[in-house]
Amino acid sequence: MRSSHPIGIFDSGIGGLTVAHAITRRLPHENILYFGDTAHLPYGDKSAAAIQAYAVKICNLLIQQECKLILIACNSASAAAFELVREYVGSKAKVMNVIDPVIDYLGEHYARHTIGLIGTKQTVNSNVYRKKTDALEKGIVLHSLATPLLAPMIEEGFFNKNISQAIVNEYLSDESLRGIEALILACTHYPLIKAQINAYYGGGVAVIDSSEIVAQSLQGYLTEHHLLNRQGLVSNEVSNEATSEGLPRRQFFVSDYTRSFEASTRIFFGEQVRLEHYPLWE
Ligand code: DGL
């Protein structure tokens, strides 16, 4: 495994670009290979078995492309497929998920606190956050609520609007979230509605956005294992095309291409990126 090899990142679609963006901001010299499984989106309503089958196939591609690290940038897939993927990938690449870094963060900062969590049905029903916080034995009480309307709402561009504020308010006023001191955004789409969530709580509840926490943890792993890419250090430019000498390369593949997905990359990644159709299922 070489430090110049790419970081492979995958998600059910383009929501994971929020995490990819946090990573590229922190580690601008890394080569990135992103795969959004838009043909099977949303994962949040799928069975664990289906998500596991998709994840294994995506990992085959990322292994083929010699990724040094594979990040499952989707809570639903992290909940359903992380253990299986880690075993499947074995020593070919390090596999990370978006849940464990948040659990570590809770252990450090929120011992004996009452925490809320919102995410897809898959993430919430898997109970994975509860099991992992219980395993910390730090007296953290976790209250989770499935909020399945939020991801499609954001993808349709409904954020920072009155209608989305009303939906956010409705979910957050649910009885199950009463008395929480912090809220985990357990879906990679949700950083887009962080402002509306903050508006609901008026600063009284800390909002835990996993994208930054995950990027920091990934940076820590690469640093510790001497796997940070050194090759691109000469330039701050980035190439979306085949490697120009010395420039980090960023490629964004989707299993089903539409122009509207491409247009939406702007909201998740901060700038529009060129999506390439990779027909993994054809
Ligand atoms: N990005 C996914 C997650 O973090 C949610 C979208 C989906 O349901 O596919 O869970």
Coordinates of C-alpha atoms and ligand atoms in Angstrom, one line a residue:
M1 CA 0.0 0.0 0.0
R2 CA 1.5 3.3 -1.0
S3 CA 0.8 6.8 0.3
S4 CA 0.1 8.1 -3.2
H5 CA -2.8 5.6 -3.6
P6 CA -6.3 7.1 -3.4
I7 CA -8.7 7.3 -0.5
G8 CA -11.8 5.5 -1.6
I9 CA -15.1 6.9 -0.3
F10 CA -18.5 5.5 -0.9
D11 CA -22.1 6.4 -0.1
S12 CA -25.6 5.5 -1.3
G13 CA -25.5 8.7 -3.4
I14 CA -24.1 12.2 -3.2
G15 CA -24.7 12.8 0.5
G16 CA -21.3 11.4 1.4
L17 CA -19.8 14.3 -0.5
T18 CA -20.2 16.3 2.7
V19 CA -17.6 14.0 4.3
A20 CA -15.5 13.9 1.1
H21 CA -15.5 17.7 1.3
A22 CA -14.4 17.8 4.9
I23 CA -11.6 15.4 3.9
T24 CA -10.4 17.4 0.9
R25 CA -10.4 20.6 3.0
R26 CA -8.2 19.0 5.7
L27 CA -6.1 16.9 3.3
P28 CA -5.9 18.8 0.0
H29 CA -3.1 16.7 -1.4
E30 CA -4.9 13.4 -1.2
N31 CA -6.1 11.5 -4.3
I32 CA -9.8 10.8 -3.9
L33 CA -12.0 8.2 -5.5
Y34 CA -15.6 8.7 -4.6
F35 CA -18.4 6.3 -5.5
G36 CA -22.1 7.2 -5.1
D37 CA -24.4 4.3 -5.6
T38 CA -27.2 6.4 -7.0
A39 CA -28.7 3.4 -8.8
H40 CA -29.7 2.0 -5.3
L41 CA -30.4 5.2 -3.4
P42 CA -31.8 5.5 -0.7
Y43 CA -30.0 2.9 1.4
G44 CA -31.9 4.1 4.5
D45 CA -35.0 2.1 3.5
K46 CA -33.1 -1.0 2.3
S47 CA -32.5 -4.3 4.1
A48 CA -29.1 -4.9 5.7
A49 CA -28.6 -7.9 3.3
A50 CA -29.1 -5.7 0.2
I51 CA -26.8 -3.0 1.5
Q52 CA -24.1 -5.6 2.3
A53 CA -24.3 -6.9 -1.3
Y54 CA -24.0 -3.4 -2.8
A55 CA -21.1 -2.5 -0.4
V56 CA -19.1 -5.6 -1.3
K57 CA -19.4 -4.9 -5.0
I58 CA -18.4 -1.3 -4.5
C59 CA -15.4 -2.4 -2.5
N60 CA -14.3 -4.7 -5.3
L61 CA -14.0 -1.6 -7.5
L62 CA -12.2 0.4 -4.8
I63 CA -9.7 -2.4 -4.2
Q64 CA -9.1 -2.8 -7.9
Q65 CA -8.3 0.9 -8.0
E66 CA -5.7 0.2 -5.2
C67 CA -7.3 2.5 -2.6
K68 CA -5.2 2.7 0.5
L69 CA -8.2 3.3 2.7
I70 CA -11.9 2.8 2.2
L71 CA -14.3 5.1 4.0
I72 CA -18.0 4.1 4.2
A73 CA -19.3 7.7 4.1
C74 CA -22.9 6.6 4.8
N75 CA -24.4 5.9 8.2
S76 CA -26.9 3.4 6.8
A77 CA -24.1 1.4 5.1
S78 CA -21.8 1.8 8.1
A79 CA -24.5 0.3 10.3
A80 CA -25.4 -2.5 8.0
A81 CA -22.2 -3.5 6.3
F82 CA -19.0 -2.3 8.2
E83 CA -18.1 -5.6 9.9
L84 CA -18.7 -7.6 6.7
V85 CA -16.8 -5.2 4.5
R86 CA -13.9 -5.1 6.9
E87 CA -13.6 -8.8 6.8
Y88 CA -14.0 -8.9 3.1
V89 CA -11.4 -6.3 2.4
G90 CA -9.0 -7.8 4.9
S91 CA -5.4 -6.5 4.6
K92 CA -5.9 -5.0 1.1
A93 CA -7.0 -1.6 2.6
K94 CA -7.9 0.0 5.9
V95 CA -11.7 0.2 6.2
M96 CA -13.3 3.1 8.2
N97 CA -16.9 4.0 8.9
V98 CA -18.6 7.2 9.9
I99 CA -19.9 5.9 13.2
D100 CA -16.8 4.9 15.3
P101 CA -15.1 8.3 15.2
V102 CA -18.3 9.8 16.6
I103 CA -18.5 7.2 19.3
D104 CA -14.9 8.0 20.3
Y105 CA -15.9 11.7 20.3
L106 CA -18.9 11.0 22.6
G107 CA -16.7 9.0 25.0
E108 CA -14.3 12.0 25.2
H109 CA -16.8 14.8 25.5
Y110 CA -20.1 13.5 26.6
A111 CA -19.7 11.0 29.5
R112 CA -22.9 10.9 31.6
H113 CA -24.8 13.1 29.2
T114 CA -28.1 12.5 27.4
I115 CA -27.7 12.6 23.7
G116 CA -30.2 12.5 20.8
L117 CA -29.7 11.0 17.4
I118 CA -31.4 11.4 14.1
G119 CA -30.8 9.2 11.0
T120 CA -32.4 6.9 8.5
K121 CA -34.6 4.0 9.5
Q122 CA -31.7 1.6 8.7
T123 CA -29.3 3.4 11.0
V124 CA -31.8 3.9 13.9
N125 CA -33.3 0.4 13.7
S126 CA -29.9 -1.2 13.6
N127 CA -29.3 0.1 17.1
V128 CA -25.6 0.3 16.3
Y129 CA -25.0 3.7 18.0
R130 CA -26.8 2.5 21.1
K131 CA -24.7 -0.7 21.3
K132 CA -21.5 1.2 20.8
T133 CA -22.2 3.9 23.3
D134 CA -23.3 1.3 25.9
A135 CA -20.0 -0.5 25.2
L136 CA -18.1 2.7 26.2
E137 CA -19.6 2.3 29.8
K138 CA -19.5 6.1 30.2
G139 CA -23.1 6.5 31.3
I140 CA -24.3 8.0 28.0
V141 CA -28.0 7.9 27.5
L142 CA -29.0 7.8 23.8
H143 CA -32.4 8.7 22.4
S144 CA -32.7 8.0 18.6
L145 CA -35.4 9.0 16.1
A146 CA -35.7 7.9 12.5
T147 CA -36.2 10.9 10.3
P148 CA -36.7 9.4 6.8
L149 CA -38.1 12.5 5.2
L150 CA -35.0 14.6 5.7
A151 CA -32.6 13.0 3.2
P152 CA -35.0 13.1 0.2
M153 CA -36.0 16.6 1.2
I154 CA -32.4 17.8 1.2
E155 CA -31.7 16.1 -2.1
E156 CA -34.6 18.0 -3.7
G157 CA -33.0 21.2 -2.6
F158 CA -35.4 21.8 0.3
F159 CA -33.1 23.2 3.0
N160 CA -33.0 26.7 4.3
K161 CA -36.6 27.1 3.4
N162 CA -39.7 27.6 5.5
I163 CA -41.1 24.2 4.6
S164 CA -37.9 22.4 5.6
Q165 CA -37.7 24.3 8.8
A166 CA -41.3 23.2 9.6
I167 CA -40.4 19.5 8.9
V168 CA -37.2 19.8 11.0
N169 CA -39.2 21.4 13.8
E170 CA -41.8 18.6 13.7
Y171 CA -39.2 15.9 14.0
L172 CA -37.2 17.6 16.7
S173 CA -40.2 18.3 18.8
D174 CA -40.8 14.5 19.0
E175 CA -41.3 13.3 22.6
S176 CA -38.3 10.9 22.3
L177 CA -35.8 13.7 21.9
R178 CA -36.9 15.6 25.0
G179 CA -34.2 16.6 27.4
I180 CA -31.2 15.9 25.2
E181 CA -28.0 18.0 25.6
A182 CA -26.5 17.2 22.2
L183 CA -27.8 15.8 18.9
I184 CA -25.9 13.5 16.6
L185 CA -26.5 14.1 12.9
A186 CA -26.3 10.4 12.0
C187 CA -26.8 10.8 8.2
T188 CA -24.3 12.3 5.8
H189 CA -27.0 14.5 4.3
Y190 CA -27.8 16.4 7.5
P191 CA -24.9 18.9 7.7
L192 CA -26.9 20.8 5.0
I193 CA -29.7 21.4 7.6
K194 CA -27.4 22.1 10.5
A195 CA -28.5 25.8 10.5
Q196 CA -32.1 24.9 10.7
I197 CA -31.5 22.4 13.5
N198 CA -29.5 25.1 15.4
A199 CA -32.4 27.5 14.8
Y200 CA -34.8 25.1 16.4
Y201 CA -32.6 24.6 19.5
G202 CA -31.5 28.3 19.6
G203 CA -28.0 27.2 20.8
G204 CA -29.4 25.2 23.8
V205 CA -28.3 21.8 22.3
A206 CA -24.9 21.0 20.7
V207 CA -25.2 19.7 17.2
I208 CA -22.6 17.0 16.4
D209 CA -21.7 17.0 12.7
S210 CA -19.8 13.8 12.0
S211 CA -18.1 15.0 8.8
E212 CA -15.4 17.0 10.6
I213 CA -15.0 14.4 13.3
V214 CA -14.6 11.6 10.6
A215 CA -12.1 13.7 8.5
Q216 CA -10.0 14.3 11.6
S217 CA -10.0 10.7 12.5
L218 CA -9.0 9.7 9.0
Q219 CA -6.2 12.2 9.0
G220 CA -5.0 10.8 12.4
Y221 CA -4.9 7.2 10.9
L222 CA -3.0 8.3 7.8
T223 CA -0.5 10.3 9.8
E224 CA 0.1 7.6 12.3
H225 CA 0.7 5.0 9.6
H226 CA 2.8 7.3 7.4
L227 CA 0.3 7.1 4.6
L228 CA -0.3 10.8 4.0
N229 CA 0.2 11.6 0.3
R230 CA 3.4 13.6 -0.1
Q231 CA 3.4 13.8 -3.9
G232 CA 0.9 16.6 -4.4
L233 CA 2.6 18.9 -1.9
V234 CA 4.1 21.1 -4.6
S235 CA 0.8 22.4 -5.8
N236 CA -2.6 23.5 -4.5
E237 CA -4.3 22.8 -7.8
V238 CA -6.5 19.8 -8.3
S239 CA -7.1 17.7 -11.3
N240 CA -10.4 16.0 -12.1
E241 CA -8.8 14.4 -15.1
A242 CA -6.1 11.7 -15.5
T243 CA -3.2 12.6 -13.2
S244 CA -1.3 15.6 -14.3
E245 CA 2.2 15.4 -12.8
G246 CA 2.1 16.2 -9.1
L247 CA -1.6 17.2 -8.8
P248 CA -3.9 15.3 -6.6
R249 CA -6.6 13.5 -8.5
R250 CA -10.3 13.6 -7.6
Q251 CA -12.7 11.3 -9.4
F252 CA -16.4 11.0 -8.7
F253 CA -18.2 8.0 -10.0
V254 CA -22.0 7.2 -9.7
S255 CA -23.8 4.0 -10.6
D256 CA -26.6 6.0 -12.3
Y257 CA -25.9 9.3 -13.8
T258 CA -28.4 12.2 -14.0
R259 CA -27.8 15.8 -14.6
S260 CA -29.7 16.7 -11.5
F261 CA -27.3 14.5 -9.4
E262 CA -24.4 16.4 -10.9
A263 CA -26.1 19.8 -10.2
S264 CA -26.7 18.7 -6.6
T265 CA -23.0 18.0 -6.0
R266 CA -22.7 21.8 -5.5
I267 CA -24.8 21.7 -2.4
F268 CA -23.0 18.8 -0.8
F269 CA -19.4 19.5 -1.9
G270 CA -19.5 23.3 -2.0
E271 CA -18.7 23.3 -5.7
Q272 CA -20.1 21.4 -8.6
V273 CA -18.0 18.4 -9.6
R274 CA -18.0 16.3 -12.8
L275 CA -19.7 12.9 -12.1
E276 CA -18.7 10.0 -14.2
H277 CA -21.1 7.1 -14.8
Y278 CA -19.6 3.8 -13.7
P279 CA -22.1 1.1 -14.6
L280 CA -21.2 -1.3 -11.8
W281 CA -24.5 -3.2 -12.1
E282 CA -24.7 -3.6 -15.9
Ligands
DGL1 N1 -26.3 9.2 3.3 C1 -27.1 8.2 3.9 C2 -26.7 8.0 5.4 O1 -25.8 8.6 5.9 C3 -28.6 8.5 3.9 C4 -29.2 8.4 2.5 C5 -29.8 7.1 2.2 O2 -30.8 6.7 2.8 O3 -29.3 6.5 1.3 O4 -27.3 7.2 6.1

